[in-house]
Amino acid sequence: MSARAGTFIAFEGGDGAGKSTQVERLAQALREAGREVVVTRQPGGTPLGGQLRELLLHGGGVGPRAEALVFAADKAQHVDEVICPALERGAVVVTDRYTDSAIAYQGAGRELDVDEVTRLQHWAVAGVLPDLTVLIDVDPAEGRRRRRGEQDRLEAEADAFHAAVREHFLAIAAAQPQRYLVVDAAQPPEAVATQVRDSLRKRGLL
Ligand code: TMP
């Protein structure tokens, strides 16, 4: 990871974890602390990413390796167009999902080789990794209960798929506790937001 002026924070977690709410709450706290904040998400966050998101979530069949490659393409564009320029000018970048989503969903969920998926993802983002990743940990059954309306292609996967994704997220976080904060999604959203802010303050990031 190269030296950079800004701070990079990623939120990860299963579908229905409530990440997007927490991304917005943290962004607001950072802005109140006087920081420039760039909120973004994957897939998406760039014009190309928006089109790839549509294909990935609402398009036709996508095989596991094609899926991993298209998610990687979204990330490569996102890093070049949004994340690196913002970090270089000293902003805080808060992203809703990043490389660990691919490692958990395409690696553990689709049962691709986790090391290969990890290498592909890290290549796609040119080695730019978050200073802190907040894992909002949700029980798959609870995540499904919270998701209302039409399910996208990945949300519609079986509970066993979502259980494998969750276990892998937790394993990634356990392997590098200094770079991860795991928060229980079963708490009220305000309690989750407080825990996230407290942890950032302790780490000197807020
Ligand atoms: P979301 O924006 O609602 O969280 O939906 C994105 C979906 O895409 C979610 O089911 C997780 C999945 N995903 C992957 O499978 N691999 C990835 O690399 C990323 C960023 C997301």
PDB file of C-alpha atoms and ligand atoms in Angstrom:
ATOM      1  CA  MET A   1       0.000   0.000   0.000  1.00  0.00           C
ATOM      2  CA  SER A   2       1.443   3.369  -1.026  1.00  0.00           C
ATOM      3  CA  ALA A   3       1.598   6.382   1.324  1.00  0.00           C
ATOM      4  CA  ARG A   4      -1.494   8.527   0.994  1.00  0.00           C
ATOM      5  CA  ALA A   5      -2.912  11.682   2.463  1.00  0.00           C
ATOM      6  CA  GLY A   6      -6.467  10.483   3.043  1.00  0.00           C
ATOM      7  CA  THR A   7      -8.185   7.733   5.003  1.00  0.00           C
ATOM      8  CA  PHE A   8      -9.884   4.733   3.502  1.00  0.00           C
ATOM      9  CA  ILE A   9     -12.736   2.955   5.281  1.00  0.00           C
ATOM     10  CA  ALA A  10     -14.744   0.040   3.885  1.00  0.00           C
ATOM     11  CA  PHE A  11     -17.994  -1.447   5.129  1.00  0.00           C
ATOM     12  CA  GLU A  12     -18.618  -5.110   4.468  1.00  0.00           C
ATOM     13  CA  GLY A  13     -21.271  -7.623   5.434  1.00  0.00           C
ATOM     14  CA  GLY A  14     -24.004  -9.912   4.189  1.00  0.00           C
ATOM     15  CA  ASP A  15     -27.090  -8.727   2.333  1.00  0.00           C
ATOM     16  CA  GLY A  16     -29.542  -7.066   4.732  1.00  0.00           C
ATOM     17  CA  ALA A  17     -26.849  -6.150   7.309  1.00  0.00           C
ATOM     18  CA  GLY A  18     -27.758  -2.446   7.209  1.00  0.00           C
ATOM     19  CA  LYS A  19     -24.389  -1.313   5.816  1.00  0.00           C
ATOM     20  CA  SER A  20     -25.749   1.537   3.727  1.00  0.00           C
ATOM     21  CA  THR A  21     -27.366   3.183   6.770  1.00  0.00           C
ATOM     22  CA  GLN A  22     -24.094   2.887   8.687  1.00  0.00           C
ATOM     23  CA  VAL A  23     -22.069   4.288   5.790  1.00  0.00           C
ATOM     24  CA  GLU A  24     -24.292   7.383   5.798  1.00  0.00           C
ATOM     25  CA  ARG A  25     -24.118   7.782   9.576  1.00  0.00           C
ATOM     26  CA  LEU A  26     -20.358   7.576   9.667  1.00  0.00           C
ATOM     27  CA  ALA A  27     -20.042   9.958   6.713  1.00  0.00           C
ATOM     28  CA  GLN A  28     -22.158  12.473   8.603  1.00  0.00           C
ATOM     29  CA  ALA A  29     -19.991  12.161  11.747  1.00  0.00           C
ATOM     30  CA  LEU A  30     -16.823  12.623   9.684  1.00  0.00           C
ATOM     31  CA  ARG A  31     -18.257  15.702   7.946  1.00  0.00           C
ATOM     32  CA  GLU A  32     -19.228  17.160  11.328  1.00  0.00           C
ATOM     33  CA  ALA A  33     -15.588  16.616  12.359  1.00  0.00           C
ATOM     34  CA  GLY A  34     -14.586  18.809   9.396  1.00  0.00           C
ATOM     35  CA  ARG A  35     -13.370  16.125   7.005  1.00  0.00           C
ATOM     36  CA  GLU A  36     -14.036  15.967   3.290  1.00  0.00           C
ATOM     37  CA  VAL A  37     -15.879  12.680   2.804  1.00  0.00           C
ATOM     38  CA  VAL A  38     -16.416  10.720  -0.403  1.00  0.00           C
ATOM     39  CA  VAL A  39     -19.117   8.061  -0.080  1.00  0.00           C
ATOM     40  CA  THR A  40     -19.119   5.396  -2.743  1.00  0.00           C
ATOM     41  CA  ARG A  41     -20.081   1.803  -3.325  1.00  0.00           C
ATOM     42  CA  GLN A  42     -19.221  -1.386  -5.193  1.00  0.00           C
ATOM     43  CA  PRO A  43     -20.336  -2.489  -7.604  1.00  0.00           C
ATOM     44  CA  GLY A  44     -21.074   0.982  -8.932  1.00  0.00           C
ATOM     45  CA  GLY A  45     -19.586   4.331  -8.030  1.00  0.00           C
ATOM     46  CA  THR A  46     -18.513   5.183 -11.604  1.00  0.00           C
ATOM     47  CA  PRO A  47     -20.474   5.361 -14.885  1.00  0.00           C
ATOM     48  CA  LEU A  48     -18.897   2.067 -16.032  1.00  0.00           C
ATOM     49  CA  GLY A  49     -19.492   0.565 -12.583  1.00  0.00           C
ATOM     50  CA  GLY A  50     -23.162   1.520 -12.737  1.00  0.00           C
ATOM     51  CA  GLN A  51     -23.535  -0.432 -15.968  1.00  0.00           C
ATOM     52  CA  LEU A  52     -21.584  -3.399 -14.617  1.00  0.00           C
ATOM     53  CA  ARG A  53     -23.756  -3.363 -11.480  1.00  0.00           C
ATOM     54  CA  GLU A  54     -26.884  -3.639 -13.594  1.00  0.00           C
ATOM     55  CA  LEU A  55     -25.409  -6.584 -15.543  1.00  0.00           C
ATOM     56  CA  LEU A  56     -24.181  -8.347 -12.395  1.00  0.00           C
ATOM     57  CA  LEU A  57     -27.289  -7.954 -10.260  1.00  0.00           C
ATOM     58  CA  HIS A  58     -30.112  -7.831 -12.770  1.00  0.00           C
ATOM     59  CA  GLY A  59     -28.700  -9.287 -16.003  1.00  0.00           C
ATOM     60  CA  GLY A  60     -28.789 -12.849 -17.266  1.00  0.00           C
ATOM     61  CA  GLY A  61     -26.699 -15.844 -16.173  1.00  0.00           C
ATOM     62  CA  VAL A  62     -23.081 -15.158 -15.188  1.00  0.00           C
ATOM     63  CA  GLY A  63     -20.654 -18.008 -14.533  1.00  0.00           C
ATOM     64  CA  PRO A  64     -18.495 -17.901 -11.378  1.00  0.00           C
ATOM     65  CA  ARG A  65     -15.226 -16.871 -13.105  1.00  0.00           C
ATOM     66  CA  ALA A  66     -16.978 -14.291 -15.286  1.00  0.00           C
ATOM     67  CA  GLU A  67     -18.649 -12.957 -12.157  1.00  0.00           C
ATOM     68  CA  ALA A  68     -15.302 -12.620 -10.368  1.00  0.00           C
ATOM     69  CA  LEU A  69     -13.793 -10.840 -13.388  1.00  0.00           C
ATOM     70  CA  VAL A  70     -16.650  -8.373 -13.842  1.00  0.00           C
ATOM     71  CA  PHE A  71     -16.622  -7.490 -10.133  1.00  0.00           C
ATOM     72  CA  ALA A  72     -12.846  -7.029 -10.479  1.00  0.00           C
ATOM     73  CA  ALA A  73     -13.307  -4.726 -13.502  1.00  0.00           C
ATOM     74  CA  ASP A  74     -15.739  -2.600 -11.504  1.00  0.00           C
ATOM     75  CA  LYS A  75     -13.146  -2.284  -8.741  1.00  0.00           C
ATOM     76  CA  ALA A  76     -10.284  -1.387 -11.076  1.00  0.00           C
ATOM     77  CA  GLN A  77     -12.274   1.476 -12.602  1.00  0.00           C
ATOM     78  CA  HIS A  78     -13.500   2.602  -9.195  1.00  0.00           C
ATOM     79  CA  VAL A  79     -10.012   2.788  -7.714  1.00  0.00           C
ATOM     80  CA  ASP A  80      -8.616   4.758 -10.679  1.00  0.00           C
ATOM     81  CA  GLU A  81     -11.533   7.132 -11.107  1.00  0.00           C
ATOM     82  CA  VAL A  82     -12.783   7.743  -7.555  1.00  0.00           C
ATOM     83  CA  ILE A  83     -10.816   6.233  -4.684  1.00  0.00           C
ATOM     84  CA  CYS A  84      -7.202   7.136  -5.504  1.00  0.00           C
ATOM     85  CA  PRO A  85      -7.888  10.762  -6.520  1.00  0.00           C
ATOM     86  CA  ALA A  86      -9.891  11.300  -3.315  1.00  0.00           C
ATOM     87  CA  LEU A  87      -7.206   9.711  -1.107  1.00  0.00           C
ATOM     88  CA  GLU A  88      -4.485  11.744  -2.824  1.00  0.00           C
ATOM     89  CA  ARG A  89      -6.211  15.023  -1.995  1.00  0.00           C
ATOM     90  CA  GLY A  90      -6.650  13.970   1.660  1.00  0.00           C
ATOM     91  CA  ALA A  91     -10.345  13.020   1.733  1.00  0.00           C
ATOM     92  CA  VAL A  92     -11.884  10.215   3.754  1.00  0.00           C
ATOM     93  CA  VAL A  93     -13.290   7.593   1.403  1.00  0.00           C
ATOM     94  CA  VAL A  94     -16.097   5.461   2.814  1.00  0.00           C
ATOM     95  CA  THR A  95     -17.071   2.604   0.537  1.00  0.00           C
ATOM     96  CA  ASP A  96     -20.069   0.329   0.800  1.00  0.00           C
ATOM     97  CA  ARG A  97     -18.305  -2.988  -0.048  1.00  0.00           C
ATOM     98  CA  TYR A  98     -14.788  -3.589  -1.367  1.00  0.00           C
ATOM     99  CA  THR A  99     -12.427  -6.481  -2.111  1.00  0.00           C
ATOM    100  CA  ASP A 100     -13.558  -8.667   0.807  1.00  0.00           C
ATOM    101  CA  SER A 101     -17.032  -8.893  -0.747  1.00  0.00           C
ATOM    102  CA  ALA A 102     -15.485 -10.582  -3.777  1.00  0.00           C
ATOM    103  CA  ILE A 103     -13.321 -12.836  -1.628  1.00  0.00           C
ATOM    104  CA  ALA A 104     -16.344 -13.905   0.443  1.00  0.00           C
ATOM    105  CA  TYR A 105     -19.026 -14.040  -2.307  1.00  0.00           C
ATOM    106  CA  GLN A 106     -16.986 -15.311  -5.266  1.00  0.00           C
ATOM    107  CA  GLY A 107     -14.379 -17.193  -3.224  1.00  0.00           C
ATOM    108  CA  ALA A 108     -16.359 -18.845  -0.422  1.00  0.00           C
ATOM    109  CA  GLY A 109     -19.875 -18.429  -1.892  1.00  0.00           C
ATOM    110  CA  ARG A 110     -19.151 -19.576  -5.464  1.00  0.00           C
ATOM    111  CA  GLU A 111     -16.434 -21.940  -4.257  1.00  0.00           C
ATOM    112  CA  LEU A 112     -13.688 -20.488  -6.459  1.00  0.00           C
ATOM    113  CA  ASP A 113     -10.129 -20.764  -5.143  1.00  0.00           C
ATOM    114  CA  VAL A 114     -10.012 -18.114  -2.397  1.00  0.00           C
ATOM    115  CA  ASP A 115      -6.306 -17.351  -2.924  1.00  0.00           C
ATOM    116  CA  GLU A 116      -6.821 -16.840  -6.671  1.00  0.00           C
ATOM    117  CA  VAL A 117      -9.809 -14.555  -6.089  1.00  0.00           C
ATOM    118  CA  THR A 118      -7.817 -12.607  -3.497  1.00  0.00           C
ATOM    119  CA  ARG A 119      -4.886 -12.138  -5.903  1.00  0.00           C
ATOM    120  CA  LEU A 120      -7.232 -11.057  -8.712  1.00  0.00           C
ATOM    121  CA  GLN A 121      -8.986  -8.527  -6.489  1.00  0.00           C
ATOM    122  CA  HIS A 122      -5.782  -7.068  -5.083  1.00  0.00           C
ATOM    123  CA  TRP A 123      -4.407  -6.754  -8.614  1.00  0.00           C
ATOM    124  CA  ALA A 124      -7.616  -5.018  -9.726  1.00  0.00           C
ATOM    125  CA  VAL A 125      -7.327  -2.393  -6.976  1.00  0.00           C
ATOM    126  CA  ALA A 126      -3.558  -1.978  -7.517  1.00  0.00           C
ATOM    127  CA  GLY A 127      -2.960  -3.002  -3.886  1.00  0.00           C
ATOM    128  CA  VAL A 128      -4.999  -0.096  -2.473  1.00  0.00           C
ATOM    129  CA  LEU A 129      -6.549  -1.538   0.697  1.00  0.00           C
ATOM    130  CA  PRO A 130      -8.630   0.102   3.447  1.00  0.00           C
ATOM    131  CA  ASP A 131      -7.121   1.487   6.660  1.00  0.00           C
ATOM    132  CA  LEU A 132     -10.097  -0.041   8.438  1.00  0.00           C
ATOM    133  CA  THR A 133     -12.839  -2.421   7.357  1.00  0.00           C
ATOM    134  CA  VAL A 134     -16.057  -2.450   9.376  1.00  0.00           C
ATOM    135  CA  LEU A 135     -17.772  -5.820   9.122  1.00  0.00           C
ATOM    136  CA  ILE A 136     -21.464  -5.545   9.961  1.00  0.00           C
ATOM    137  CA  ASP A 137     -22.139  -9.148  10.848  1.00  0.00           C
ATOM    138  CA  VAL A 138     -25.667 -10.359  10.150  1.00  0.00           C
ATOM    139  CA  ASP A 139     -27.212 -13.767  10.595  1.00  0.00           C
ATOM    140  CA  PRO A 140     -28.296 -14.863   7.060  1.00  0.00           C
ATOM    141  CA  ALA A 141     -31.881 -15.612   8.177  1.00  0.00           C
ATOM    142  CA  GLU A 142     -32.139 -12.150   9.737  1.00  0.00           C
ATOM    143  CA  GLY A 143     -30.613 -10.593   6.621  1.00  0.00           C
ATOM    144  CA  ARG A 144     -33.220 -12.307   4.477  1.00  0.00           C
ATOM    145  CA  ARG A 145     -36.018 -11.151   6.790  1.00  0.00           C
ATOM    146  CA  ARG A 146     -34.826  -7.550   6.467  1.00  0.00           C
ATOM    147  CA  ARG A 147     -34.644  -7.622   2.664  1.00  0.00           C
ATOM    148  CA  ARG A 148     -37.990  -6.598   1.317  1.00  0.00           C
ATOM    149  CA  GLY A 149     -39.275  -6.615  -2.230  1.00  0.00           C
ATOM    150  CA  GLU A 150     -37.573  -8.126  -5.230  1.00  0.00           C
ATOM    151  CA  GLN A 151     -34.275  -9.958  -4.646  1.00  0.00           C
ATOM    152  CA  ASP A 152     -31.316  -9.371  -6.956  1.00  0.00           C
ATOM    153  CA  ARG A 153     -29.309 -12.260  -8.445  1.00  0.00           C
ATOM    154  CA  LEU A 154     -27.031 -12.633  -5.404  1.00  0.00           C
ATOM    155  CA  GLU A 155     -29.633 -11.939  -2.744  1.00  0.00           C
ATOM    156  CA  ALA A 156     -31.730 -14.730  -4.275  1.00  0.00           C
ATOM    157  CA  GLU A 157     -28.999 -17.312  -3.529  1.00  0.00           C
ATOM    158  CA  ALA A 158     -29.805 -20.044  -0.968  1.00  0.00           C
ATOM    159  CA  ASP A 159     -29.219 -19.584   2.755  1.00  0.00           C
ATOM    160  CA  ALA A 160     -26.224 -21.983   2.562  1.00  0.00           C
ATOM    161  CA  PHE A 161     -24.511 -19.572   0.132  1.00  0.00           C
ATOM    162  CA  HIS A 162     -25.100 -16.630   2.483  1.00  0.00           C
ATOM    163  CA  ALA A 163     -23.926 -18.705   5.453  1.00  0.00           C
ATOM    164  CA  ALA A 164     -20.638 -19.513   3.645  1.00  0.00           C
ATOM    165  CA  VAL A 165     -20.194 -15.812   2.808  1.00  0.00           C
ATOM    166  CA  ARG A 166     -20.754 -14.826   6.443  1.00  0.00           C
ATOM    167  CA  GLU A 167     -18.295 -17.407   7.776  1.00  0.00           C
ATOM    168  CA  HIS A 168     -15.656 -16.226   5.352  1.00  0.00           C
ATOM    169  CA  PHE A 169     -16.109 -12.564   6.251  1.00  0.00           C
ATOM    170  CA  LEU A 170     -15.644 -13.501   9.909  1.00  0.00           C
ATOM    171  CA  ALA A 171     -12.527 -15.555   9.106  1.00  0.00           C
ATOM    172  CA  ILE A 172     -10.960 -12.666   7.154  1.00  0.00           C
ATOM    173  CA  ALA A 173     -11.639 -10.281  10.054  1.00  0.00           C
ATOM    174  CA  ALA A 174     -10.296 -12.719  12.666  1.00  0.00           C
ATOM    175  CA  ALA A 175      -7.035 -13.097  10.720  1.00  0.00           C
ATOM    176  CA  GLN A 176      -6.272  -9.342  10.851  1.00  0.00           C
ATOM    177  CA  PRO A 177      -7.954  -7.888  13.950  1.00  0.00           C
ATOM    178  CA  GLN A 178      -5.945  -4.642  13.746  1.00  0.00           C
ATOM    179  CA  ARG A 179      -7.538  -3.800  10.379  1.00  0.00           C
ATOM    180  CA  TYR A 180     -11.091  -4.985  11.098  1.00  0.00           C
ATOM    181  CA  LEU A 181     -13.943  -4.015  13.374  1.00  0.00           C
ATOM    182  CA  VAL A 182     -16.735  -6.584  13.671  1.00  0.00           C
ATOM    183  CA  VAL A 183     -20.097  -5.215  14.785  1.00  0.00           C
ATOM    184  CA  ASP A 184     -23.225  -7.242  15.527  1.00  0.00           C
ATOM    185  CA  ALA A 185     -26.032  -6.170  13.159  1.00  0.00           C
ATOM    186  CA  ALA A 186     -28.670  -7.416  15.614  1.00  0.00           C
ATOM    187  CA  GLN A 187     -28.236  -4.247  17.696  1.00  0.00           C
ATOM    188  CA  PRO A 188     -30.322  -1.120  17.029  1.00  0.00           C
ATOM    189  CA  PRO A 189     -28.760   0.972  14.211  1.00  0.00           C
ATOM    190  CA  GLU A 190     -27.845   3.783  16.639  1.00  0.00           C
ATOM    191  CA  ALA A 191     -25.851   1.344  18.809  1.00  0.00           C
ATOM    192  CA  VAL A 192     -24.013   0.061  15.734  1.00  0.00           C
ATOM    193  CA  ALA A 193     -23.222   3.644  14.661  1.00  0.00           C
ATOM    194  CA  THR A 194     -21.911   4.509  18.141  1.00  0.00           C
ATOM    195  CA  GLN A 195     -19.669   1.449  18.199  1.00  0.00           C
ATOM    196  CA  VAL A 196     -18.264   2.355  14.786  1.00  0.00           C
ATOM    197  CA  ARG A 197     -17.559   5.986  15.782  1.00  0.00           C
ATOM    198  CA  ASP A 198     -15.960   4.923  19.103  1.00  0.00           C
ATOM    199  CA  SER A 199     -13.669   2.501  17.316  1.00  0.00           C
ATOM    200  CA  LEU A 200     -12.607   5.121  14.761  1.00  0.00           C
ATOM    201  CA  ARG A 201     -11.843   7.603  17.562  1.00  0.00           C
ATOM    202  CA  LYS A 202      -9.716   5.003  19.368  1.00  0.00           C
ATOM    203  CA  ARG A 203      -7.794   4.403  16.161  1.00  0.00           C
ATOM    204  CA  GLY A 204      -7.298   8.140  15.597  1.00  0.00           C
ATOM    205  CA  LEU A 205      -9.397   8.066  12.419  1.00  0.00           C
ATOM    206  CA  LEU A 206     -12.170  10.381  13.685  1.00  0.00           C
TER     207      LEU A 206
HETATM  208  P1  TMP B   1     -25.430  -4.228  -2.465  1.00  0.00           P
HETATM  209  O1  TMP B   1     -24.873  -3.048  -3.128  1.00  0.00           O
HETATM  210  O2  TMP B   1     -26.905  -4.155  -2.268  1.00  0.00           O
HETATM  211  O3  TMP B   1     -24.720  -4.603  -1.236  1.00  0.00           O
HETATM  212  O4  TMP B   1     -25.351  -5.442  -3.510  1.00  0.00           O
HETATM  213  C1  TMP B   1     -24.202  -5.858  -4.107  1.00  0.00           C
HETATM  214  C2  TMP B   1     -24.232  -7.358  -4.251  1.00  0.00           C
HETATM  215  O5  TMP B   1     -23.064  -7.767  -4.957  1.00  0.00           O
HETATM  216  C3  TMP B   1     -24.209  -8.083  -2.909  1.00  0.00           C
HETATM  217  O6  TMP B   1     -25.052  -9.219  -2.971  1.00  0.00           O
HETATM  218  C4  TMP B   1     -22.773  -8.543  -2.788  1.00  0.00           C
HETATM  219  C5  TMP B   1     -22.330  -8.721  -4.212  1.00  0.00           C
HETATM  220  N1  TMP B   1     -20.887  -8.500  -4.456  1.00  0.00           N
HETATM  221  C6  TMP B   1     -20.103  -9.566  -4.865  1.00  0.00           C
HETATM  222  O7  TMP B   1     -20.606 -10.683  -5.003  1.00  0.00           O
HETATM  223  N2  TMP B   1     -18.782  -9.339  -5.124  1.00  0.00           N
HETATM  224  C7  TMP B   1     -18.210  -8.099  -5.001  1.00  0.00           C
HETATM  225  O8  TMP B   1     -17.007  -7.955  -5.251  1.00  0.00           O
HETATM  226  C8  TMP B   1     -19.044  -7.005  -4.574  1.00  0.00           C
HETATM  227  C9  TMP B   1     -18.449  -5.640  -4.433  1.00  0.00           C
HETATM  228  C10 TMP B   1     -20.363  -7.246  -4.312  1.00  0.00           C
END
